[in-house]
GROMACS .gro file of C-alpha atoms in nm:
model
  407
    1UNK     CA    1   0.487  -2.976   3.920
    2UNK     CA    2   0.367  -2.661   3.750
    3UNK     CA    3   0.188  -2.405   3.964
    4UNK     CA    4  -0.067  -2.221   3.762
    5UNK     CA    5  -0.366  -1.998   3.823
    6UNK     CA    6  -0.680  -2.158   3.684
    7UNK     CA    7  -0.923  -1.924   3.511
    8UNK     CA    8  -1.292  -1.950   3.596
    9UNK     CA    9  -1.495  -2.164   3.363
   10UNK     CA   10  -1.739  -1.988   3.134
   11UNK     CA   11  -2.010  -2.249   3.178
   12UNK     CA   12  -2.336  -2.189   3.359
   13UNK     CA   13  -2.276  -2.430   3.646
   14UNK     CA   14  -2.466  -2.358   3.965
   15UNK     CA   15  -2.390  -2.395   4.331
   16UNK     CA   16  -2.490  -2.696   4.538
   17UNK     CA   17  -2.833  -2.550   4.612
   18UNK     CA   18  -2.913  -2.570   4.240
   19UNK     CA   19  -3.034  -2.293   4.018
   20UNK     CA   20  -2.850  -2.009   4.191
   21UNK     CA   21  -2.576  -1.792   4.043
   22UNK     CA   22  -2.235  -1.960   4.083
   23UNK     CA   23  -2.025  -1.806   4.359
   24UNK     CA   24  -1.761  -1.704   4.106
   25UNK     CA   25  -2.000  -1.461   3.943
   26UNK     CA   26  -1.970  -1.214   4.229
   27UNK     CA   27  -1.659  -1.315   4.427
   28UNK     CA   28  -1.319  -1.310   4.251
   29UNK     CA   29  -1.170  -1.543   4.515
   30UNK     CA   30  -1.409  -1.817   4.405
   31UNK     CA   31  -1.340  -1.738   4.040
   32UNK     CA   32  -0.966  -1.784   4.094
   33UNK     CA   33  -1.013  -2.109   4.288
   34UNK     CA   34  -1.252  -2.283   4.046
   35UNK     CA   35  -1.087  -2.609   3.941
   36UNK     CA   36  -0.806  -2.562   4.193
   37UNK     CA   37  -0.488  -2.354   4.179
   38UNK     CA   38  -0.235  -2.609   4.054
   39UNK     CA   39  -0.178  -2.897   3.813
   40UNK     CA   40   0.079  -3.168   3.736
   41UNK     CA   41   0.294  -3.108   3.431
   42UNK     CA   42   0.540  -3.344   3.263
   43UNK     CA   43   0.904  -3.237   3.241
   44UNK     CA   44   0.984  -3.474   2.954
   45UNK     CA   45   0.809  -3.518   2.617
   46UNK     CA   46   0.600  -3.823   2.527
   47UNK     CA   47   0.555  -3.761   2.155
   48UNK     CA   48   0.593  -4.106   2.006
   49UNK     CA   49   0.660  -4.472   2.083
   50UNK     CA   50   1.030  -4.407   2.140
   51UNK     CA   51   0.958  -4.145   2.405
   52UNK     CA   52   0.698  -4.374   2.560
   53UNK     CA   53   0.940  -4.665   2.576
   54UNK     CA   54   1.186  -4.449   2.773
   55UNK     CA   55   0.942  -4.266   3.000
   56UNK     CA   56   0.750  -4.585   3.072
   57UNK     CA   57   0.801  -4.948   2.990
   58UNK     CA   58   1.046  -5.099   2.905
   59UNK     CA   59   1.299  -4.821   2.974
   60UNK     CA   60   1.165  -4.732   3.315
   61UNK     CA   61   1.234  -5.084   3.439
   62UNK     CA   62   1.609  -5.033   3.404
   63UNK     CA   63   1.587  -4.726   3.627
   64UNK     CA   64   1.374  -4.912   3.883
   65UNK     CA   65   1.624  -5.198   3.894
   66UNK     CA   66   1.914  -4.960   3.946
   67UNK     CA   67   1.734  -4.788   4.235
   68UNK     CA   68   1.647  -5.122   4.391
   69UNK     CA   69   2.016  -5.212   4.387
   70UNK     CA   70   2.138  -4.866   4.494
   71UNK     CA   71   1.857  -4.686   4.683
   72UNK     CA   72   2.035  -4.349   4.688
   73UNK     CA   73   1.988  -4.327   4.312
   74UNK     CA   74   1.622  -4.239   4.378
   75UNK     CA   75   1.743  -3.884   4.443
   76UNK     CA   76   1.901  -3.860   4.098
   77UNK     CA   77   1.647  -4.038   3.883
   78UNK     CA   78   1.311  -3.933   4.034
   79UNK     CA   79   1.167  -3.609   4.162
   80UNK     CA   80   1.200  -3.721   4.527
   81UNK     CA   81   1.489  -3.490   4.616
   82UNK     CA   82   1.311  -3.181   4.488
   83UNK     CA   83   0.954  -3.219   4.613
   84UNK     CA   84   0.793  -3.140   4.948
   85UNK     CA   85   0.477  -3.282   5.104
   86UNK     CA   86   0.259  -3.007   5.254
   87UNK     CA   87   0.073  -3.197   5.526
   88UNK     CA   88  -0.222  -3.088   5.739
   89UNK     CA   89  -0.509  -3.237   5.934
   90UNK     CA   90  -0.717  -2.922   5.899
   91UNK     CA   91  -0.735  -2.847   6.272
   92UNK     CA   92  -0.584  -2.496   6.278
   93UNK     CA   93  -0.641  -2.344   5.936
   94UNK     CA   94  -0.556  -1.972   5.917
   95UNK     CA   95  -0.776  -1.806   6.179
   96UNK     CA   96  -1.066  -2.038   6.096
   97UNK     CA   97  -0.971  -2.313   6.340
   98UNK     CA   98  -1.072  -2.679   6.302
   99UNK     CA   99  -1.249  -2.681   5.966
  100UNK     CA  100  -1.139  -3.026   5.851
  101UNK     CA  101  -0.918  -3.166   5.575
  102UNK     CA  102  -1.137  -3.086   5.273
  103UNK     CA  103  -1.184  -2.722   5.373
  104UNK     CA  104  -0.809  -2.692   5.430
  105UNK     CA  105  -0.722  -2.783   5.071
  106UNK     CA  106  -0.746  -2.430   4.924
  107UNK     CA  107  -0.485  -2.319   5.178
  108UNK     CA  108  -0.261  -2.620   5.116
  109UNK     CA  109  -0.281  -2.562   4.740
  110UNK     CA  110  -0.189  -2.201   4.806
  111UNK     CA  111   0.109  -2.308   5.011
  112UNK     CA  112   0.221  -2.541   4.734
  113UNK     CA  113   0.212  -2.271   4.466
  114UNK     CA  114   0.404  -2.036   4.697
  115UNK     CA  115   0.677  -2.300   4.726
  116UNK     CA  116   0.698  -2.304   4.348
  117UNK     CA  117   0.660  -1.931   4.288
  118UNK     CA  118   0.906  -1.810   4.549
  119UNK     CA  119   1.149  -2.100   4.588
  120UNK     CA  120   1.128  -2.307   4.272
  121UNK     CA  121   1.032  -2.604   4.489
  122UNK     CA  122   0.761  -2.850   4.382
  123UNK     CA  123   0.511  -2.929   4.656
  124UNK     CA  124   0.209  -3.157   4.693
  125UNK     CA  125  -0.081  -3.070   4.926
  126UNK     CA  126  -0.183  -3.363   5.147
  127UNK     CA  127  -0.487  -3.324   5.375
  128UNK     CA  128  -0.523  -3.613   5.619
  129UNK     CA  129  -0.853  -3.742   5.753
  130UNK     CA  130  -0.711  -3.818   6.097
  131UNK     CA  131  -0.608  -3.609   6.397
  132UNK     CA  132  -0.438  -3.846   6.639
  133UNK     CA  133  -0.066  -3.791   6.688
  134UNK     CA  134   0.022  -4.156   6.621
  135UNK     CA  135  -0.209  -4.175   6.317
  136UNK     CA  136  -0.058  -3.866   6.157
  137UNK     CA  137   0.299  -3.973   6.229
  138UNK     CA  138   0.247  -4.323   6.091
  139UNK     CA  139   0.073  -4.191   5.781
  140UNK     CA  140   0.347  -3.940   5.701
  141UNK     CA  141   0.621  -4.196   5.763
  142UNK     CA  142   0.456  -4.426   5.511
  143UNK     CA  143   0.426  -4.144   5.256
  144UNK     CA  144   0.783  -4.023   5.305
  145UNK     CA  145   0.954  -4.238   5.037
  146UNK     CA  146   0.794  -4.014   4.773
  147UNK     CA  147   0.927  -3.686   4.913
  148UNK     CA  148   1.246  -3.498   4.988
  149UNK     CA  149   1.093  -3.299   5.274
  150UNK     CA  150   0.779  -3.255   5.483
  151UNK     CA  151   0.621  -2.920   5.560
  152UNK     CA  152   0.366  -2.951   5.841
  153UNK     CA  153   0.093  -2.693   5.818
  154UNK     CA  154  -0.209  -2.578   6.018
  155UNK     CA  155  -0.199  -2.853   6.282
  156UNK     CA  156  -0.324  -2.735   6.619
  157UNK     CA  157  -0.109  -2.707   6.931
  158UNK     CA  158   0.003  -2.884   7.140
  159UNK     CA  159  -0.019  -3.189   6.909
  160UNK     CA  160   0.192  -3.016   6.645
  161UNK     CA  161   0.498  -3.017   6.872
  162UNK     CA  162   0.487  -3.392   6.931
  163UNK     CA  163   0.406  -3.472   6.567
  164UNK     CA  164   0.705  -3.273   6.448
  165UNK     CA  165   0.935  -3.423   6.712
  166UNK     CA  166   0.842  -3.781   6.629
  167UNK     CA  167   0.870  -3.726   6.254
  168UNK     CA  168   1.212  -3.565   6.293
  169UNK     CA  169   1.325  -3.871   6.489
  170UNK     CA  170   1.189  -4.125   6.241
  171UNK     CA  171   1.268  -3.963   5.906
  172UNK     CA  172   1.600  -3.871   5.745
  173UNK     CA  173   1.454  -3.583   5.544
  174UNK     CA  174   1.376  -3.227   5.659
  175UNK     CA  175   1.057  -3.192   5.864
  176UNK     CA  176   0.949  -2.834   5.927
  177UNK     CA  177   0.636  -2.698   6.092
  178UNK     CA  178   0.601  -2.365   5.916
  179UNK     CA  179   0.351  -2.216   6.161
  180UNK     CA  180   0.624  -2.245   6.422
  181UNK     CA  181   0.957  -2.199   6.253
  182UNK     CA  182   0.872  -1.994   5.947
  183UNK     CA  183   0.707  -1.734   6.166
  184UNK     CA  184   1.002  -1.739   6.405
  185UNK     CA  185   1.260  -1.693   6.128
  186UNK     CA  186   1.086  -1.392   5.974
  187UNK     CA  187   1.022  -1.239   6.317
  188UNK     CA  188   1.389  -1.267   6.411
  189UNK     CA  189   1.497  -1.112   6.080
  190UNK     CA  190   1.269  -0.812   6.131
  191UNK     CA  191   1.374  -0.780   6.496
  192UNK     CA  192   1.744  -0.783   6.407
  193UNK     CA  193   1.692  -0.497   6.165
  194UNK     CA  194   1.469  -0.302   6.404
  195UNK     CA  195   1.740  -0.331   6.670
  196UNK     CA  196   2.004  -0.221   6.419
  197UNK     CA  197   1.793   0.078   6.321
  198UNK     CA  198   1.778   0.196   6.683
  199UNK     CA  199   2.141   0.119   6.763
  200UNK     CA  200   2.080  -0.178   6.989
  201UNK     CA  201   2.166  -0.546   6.994
  202UNK     CA  202   1.931  -0.836   7.059
  203UNK     CA  203   2.087  -0.889   7.398
  204UNK     CA  204   1.961  -0.548   7.512
  205UNK     CA  205   1.596  -0.623   7.438
  206UNK     CA  206   1.314  -0.757   7.654
  207UNK     CA  207   1.022  -0.898   7.456
  208UNK     CA  208   0.668  -0.996   7.547
  209UNK     CA  209   0.485  -1.246   7.327
  210UNK     CA  210   0.106  -1.260   7.324
  211UNK     CA  211   0.012  -1.616   7.240
  212UNK     CA  212   0.130  -1.953   7.367
  213UNK     CA  213   0.038  -2.160   7.065
  214UNK     CA  214   0.271  -2.303   6.804
  215UNK     CA  215   0.400  -1.970   6.676
  216UNK     CA  216   0.437  -1.802   7.015
  217UNK     CA  217   0.634  -2.084   7.172
  218UNK     CA  218   0.855  -2.130   6.865
  219UNK     CA  219   0.932  -1.758   6.851
  220UNK     CA  220   1.025  -1.756   7.219
  221UNK     CA  221   1.261  -2.052   7.177
  222UNK     CA  222   1.416  -1.906   6.865
  223UNK     CA  223   1.472  -1.559   7.009
  224UNK     CA  224   1.646  -1.710   7.310
  225UNK     CA  225   1.862  -1.924   7.080
  226UNK     CA  226   1.950  -1.607   6.889
  227UNK     CA  227   2.054  -1.426   7.208
  228UNK     CA  228   1.770  -1.193   7.307
  229UNK     CA  229   1.801  -1.041   7.653
  230UNK     CA  230   1.472  -1.176   7.789
  231UNK     CA  231   1.134  -1.289   7.663
  232UNK     CA  232   0.807  -1.361   7.840
  233UNK     CA  233   0.512  -1.547   7.689
  234UNK     CA  234   0.154  -1.466   7.784
  235UNK     CA  235  -0.161  -1.669   7.731
  236UNK     CA  236  -0.522  -1.575   7.805
  237UNK     CA  237  -0.459  -1.592   8.179
  238UNK     CA  238  -0.144  -1.381   8.178
  239UNK     CA  239   0.230  -1.439   8.181
  240UNK     CA  240   0.336  -1.804   8.162
  241UNK     CA  241   0.534  -1.821   8.485
  242UNK     CA  242   0.662  -2.100   8.705
  243UNK     CA  243   0.434  -2.000   8.994
  244UNK     CA  244   0.116  -2.088   8.802
  245UNK     CA  245  -0.052  -2.422   8.879
  246UNK     CA  246  -0.266  -2.436   8.565
  247UNK     CA  247   0.005  -2.487   8.305
  248UNK     CA  248   0.008  -2.767   8.050
  249UNK     CA  249   0.330  -2.967   8.016
  250UNK     CA  250   0.429  -2.758   7.714
  251UNK     CA  251   0.371  -2.432   7.902
  252UNK     CA  252   0.564  -2.562   8.203
  253UNK     CA  253   0.856  -2.618   7.969
  254UNK     CA  254   0.815  -2.263   7.836
  255UNK     CA  255   0.810  -2.122   8.189
  256UNK     CA  256   1.141  -2.295   8.260
  257UNK     CA  257   1.337  -2.123   7.982
  258UNK     CA  258   1.166  -1.783   7.955
  259UNK     CA  259   1.088  -1.486   8.178
  260UNK     CA  260   1.421  -1.429   8.351
  261UNK     CA  261   1.269  -1.113   8.496
  262UNK     CA  262   1.021  -1.324   8.695
  263UNK     CA  263   0.716  -1.134   8.572
  264UNK     CA  264   0.369  -1.243   8.681
  265UNK     CA  265   0.020  -1.119   8.615
  266UNK     CA  266  -0.133  -0.981   8.300
  267UNK     CA  267   0.009  -0.925   7.953
  268UNK     CA  268  -0.053  -0.553   7.996
  269UNK     CA  269   0.151  -0.544   8.315
  270UNK     CA  270   0.437  -0.729   8.146
  271UNK     CA  271   0.445  -0.471   7.867
  272UNK     CA  272   0.543  -0.192   8.104
  273UNK     CA  273   0.900  -0.102   8.011
  274UNK     CA  274   0.921  -0.379   7.751
  275UNK     CA  275   1.118  -0.316   7.432
  276UNK     CA  276   0.925  -0.553   7.206
  277UNK     CA  277   0.566  -0.669   7.170
  278UNK     CA  278   0.505  -0.971   6.947
  279UNK     CA  279   0.143  -1.065   6.888
  280UNK     CA  280   0.047  -1.406   6.751
  281UNK     CA  281  -0.279  -1.455   6.934
  282UNK     CA  282  -0.552  -1.221   6.819
  283UNK     CA  283  -0.743  -1.012   7.067
  284UNK     CA  284  -0.674  -0.648   7.139
  285UNK     CA  285  -0.404  -0.486   7.351
  286UNK     CA  286  -0.509  -0.166   7.525
  287UNK     CA  287  -0.345   0.154   7.405
  288UNK     CA  288  -0.241   0.234   7.761
  289UNK     CA  289  -0.033  -0.083   7.772
  290UNK     CA  290   0.143   0.007   7.447
  291UNK     CA  291   0.208   0.356   7.581
  292UNK     CA  292   0.380   0.203   7.886
  293UNK     CA  293   0.648   0.030   7.677
  294UNK     CA  294   1.008   0.151   7.666
  295UNK     CA  295   1.129   0.433   7.445
  296UNK     CA  296   1.192   0.325   7.085
  297UNK     CA  297   0.986   0.011   7.134
  298UNK     CA  298   0.890  -0.231   6.857
  299UNK     CA  299   0.533  -0.352   6.802
  300UNK     CA  300   0.495  -0.663   6.587
  301UNK     CA  301   0.117  -0.717   6.590
  302UNK     CA  302   0.078  -1.012   6.355
  303UNK     CA  303  -0.278  -1.137   6.402
  304UNK     CA  304  -0.480  -1.144   6.081
  305UNK     CA  305  -0.696  -0.978   5.969
  306UNK     CA  306  -0.708  -0.763   6.283
  307UNK     CA  307  -0.370  -0.687   6.446
  308UNK     CA  308  -0.361  -0.692   6.826
  309UNK     CA  309  -0.256  -0.326   6.808
  310UNK     CA  310  -0.374  -0.122   6.512
  311UNK     CA  311  -0.077   0.037   6.334
  312UNK     CA  312  -0.226   0.385   6.379
  313UNK     CA  313  -0.215   0.332   6.755
  314UNK     CA  314   0.122   0.157   6.756
  315UNK     CA  315   0.289   0.438   6.559
  316UNK     CA  316   0.210   0.683   6.839
  317UNK     CA  317   0.453   0.505   7.070
  318UNK     CA  318   0.674   0.261   6.875
  319UNK     CA  319   0.983   0.320   6.665
  320UNK     CA  320   0.904   0.022   6.440
  321UNK     CA  321   0.566  -0.134   6.366
  322UNK     CA  322   0.509  -0.460   6.180
  323UNK     CA  323   0.197  -0.664   6.110
  324UNK     CA  324   0.097  -0.979   5.929
  325UNK     CA  325  -0.096  -0.782   5.668
  326UNK     CA  326   0.017  -0.696   5.317
  327UNK     CA  327  -0.147  -0.352   5.320
  328UNK     CA  328   0.086  -0.212   5.586
  329UNK     CA  329   0.467  -0.179   5.577
  330UNK     CA  330   0.684  -0.447   5.737
  331UNK     CA  331   0.472  -0.754   5.671
  332UNK     CA  332   0.584  -1.056   5.873
  333UNK     CA  333   0.503  -1.318   5.612
  334UNK     CA  334   0.617  -1.681   5.627
  335UNK     CA  335   0.659  -1.687   5.251
  336UNK     CA  336   0.981  -1.494   5.308
  337UNK     CA  337   1.126  -1.801   5.479
  338UNK     CA  338   0.990  -2.143   5.395
  339UNK     CA  339   1.054  -2.155   5.017
  340UNK     CA  340   1.421  -2.063   5.056
  341UNK     CA  341   1.470  -2.281   5.363
  342UNK     CA  342   1.344  -2.589   5.182
  343UNK     CA  343   1.523  -2.496   4.859
  344UNK     CA  344   1.851  -2.477   5.051
  345UNK     CA  345   1.788  -2.797   5.243
  346UNK     CA  346   1.690  -2.989   4.929
  347UNK     CA  347   1.983  -2.849   4.732
  348UNK     CA  348   2.228  -3.025   4.964
  349UNK     CA  349   1.995  -3.315   5.052
  350UNK     CA  350   2.000  -3.219   5.418
  351UNK     CA  351   1.883  -3.485   5.660
  352UNK     CA  352   1.711  -3.225   5.878
  353UNK     CA  353   1.670  -2.852   5.934
  354UNK     CA  354   1.881  -2.739   6.228
  355UNK     CA  355   1.861  -2.432   6.449
  356UNK     CA  356   2.174  -2.307   6.278
  357UNK     CA  357   2.009  -2.334   5.938
  358UNK     CA  358   1.709  -2.134   6.063
  359UNK     CA  359   1.929  -1.865   6.216
  360UNK     CA  360   2.124  -1.847   5.890
  361UNK     CA  361   1.794  -1.798   5.707
  362UNK     CA  362   1.696  -1.513   5.940
  363UNK     CA  363   2.033  -1.343   5.901
  364UNK     CA  364   2.019  -1.373   5.522
  365UNK     CA  365   1.667  -1.235   5.515
  366UNK     CA  366   1.766  -0.941   5.734
  367UNK     CA  367   2.068  -0.881   5.513
  368UNK     CA  368   1.854  -0.828   5.203
  369UNK     CA  369   1.737  -0.496   5.351
  370UNK     CA  370   2.097  -0.375   5.373
  371UNK     CA  371   2.157   0.001   5.366
  372UNK     CA  372   1.795   0.073   5.277
  373UNK     CA  373   1.697   0.008   5.639
  374UNK     CA  374   1.422   0.239   5.764
  375UNK     CA  375   1.138   0.233   6.015
  376UNK     CA  376   0.897   0.126   5.742
  377UNK     CA  377   1.145  -0.117   5.588
  378UNK     CA  378   1.293  -0.364   5.834
  379UNK     CA  379   1.189  -0.668   5.631
  380UNK     CA  380   1.186  -0.711   5.253
  381UNK     CA  381   0.882  -0.774   5.038
  382UNK     CA  382   0.798  -1.133   4.943
  383UNK     CA  383   0.825  -1.013   4.582
  384UNK     CA  384   1.186  -0.899   4.624
  385UNK     CA  385   1.368  -1.136   4.391
  386UNK     CA  386   1.677  -1.132   4.613
  387UNK     CA  387   1.502  -1.304   4.904
  388UNK     CA  388   1.480  -1.670   4.799
  389UNK     CA  389   1.834  -1.693   4.654
  390UNK     CA  390   1.982  -1.531   4.966
  391UNK     CA  391   1.796  -1.762   5.204
  392UNK     CA  392   1.864  -2.070   4.989
  393UNK     CA  393   2.239  -2.007   4.978
  394UNK     CA  394   2.261  -1.933   5.350
  395UNK     CA  395   2.066  -2.244   5.449
  396UNK     CA  396   2.270  -2.469   5.217
  397UNK     CA  397   2.597  -2.331   5.358
  398UNK     CA  398   2.475  -2.376   5.716
  399UNK     CA  399   2.370  -2.734   5.644
  400UNK     CA  400   2.720  -2.812   5.517
  401UNK     CA  401   2.879  -2.640   5.817
  402UNK     CA  402   2.661  -2.837   6.060
  403UNK     CA  403   2.726  -3.172   5.894
  404UNK     CA  404   2.370  -3.250   5.785
  405UNK     CA  405   2.430  -3.206   5.409
  406UNK     CA  406   2.463  -3.517   5.194
  407UNK     CA  407   2.591  -3.352   4.879
   0.00000   0.00000   0.00000
């Protein structure tokens, strides 16, 4: 699949209201999106009848017969082992919420071209017109023979957890919910470097996460797996703690493995003396709460477009500040992770993506910064050409070490 930017048409087409100026005439985002952002491109020539007889009938029948007799050959003689399905139901698109499958397609196309641009991985956007857990799982399982991996995208919590779990159980190809794990990998990489910059280890840090959705819960689990000292998760009602009687089953699970300090009450109260703030929720954190954090604290305010703590405020008190925005230093951007993770997994035909593979990705990403480490450079740019190869190699090696590689 070739990812390409489609130029706006020069015709005089109008919008759906009829007669009005087309949206592309005054908004470059619409101009770029006209006709979509990607296209299918052949990788072999079909110039004459000889080419046609090999690419299609009768030559193709010999390949089909061989695959029927030896199913593993599908990985060698089709694109299956190098293509990812980018699957959504349109229920949690960016910060727009439940806008439906059709409206999600520009984002899914964008995700697909990022796979190609940054990881050399072909990807197909698939927007499903269903939202039930069982419906989505069954649909993806039936689509899976065409793909080497599944990237779940913009599916609302808590359904996303169960959808991913069931698909991982039923499929023998990597299934990865990027909103959870991509965010967690890049966050850990930045946090490792921030800790290194200030002469500390992860085990010395106490973090507070604002947001108990897909990203917040995944980050909490991943940081604990990586060895952080303590982490507490807060939702709109305060710290997710075992003493609360209003927790969902997912949040009860979170309360069981987080918050060793036994904190209760508000997010702002939990931030007092904390070493790390991680925001994946939106909203605004009061400056007084940021000021109450520990010396040399880290503020990762990743809500878009408005960070929970504006960098100008965060810099007054924090040693390292990161956001989700590209116009500030230290952007926590999932594109640093998912292309290389899938490229590495596909390279070795991994049956799944393990915690070890994700930790290896985070370590490789952190390692790209190297001796250039600075307060405004704890995470590399998505355009750093070293990123994808480093992550790909680390993930492939980890897959082999963990016994999930099949080549």
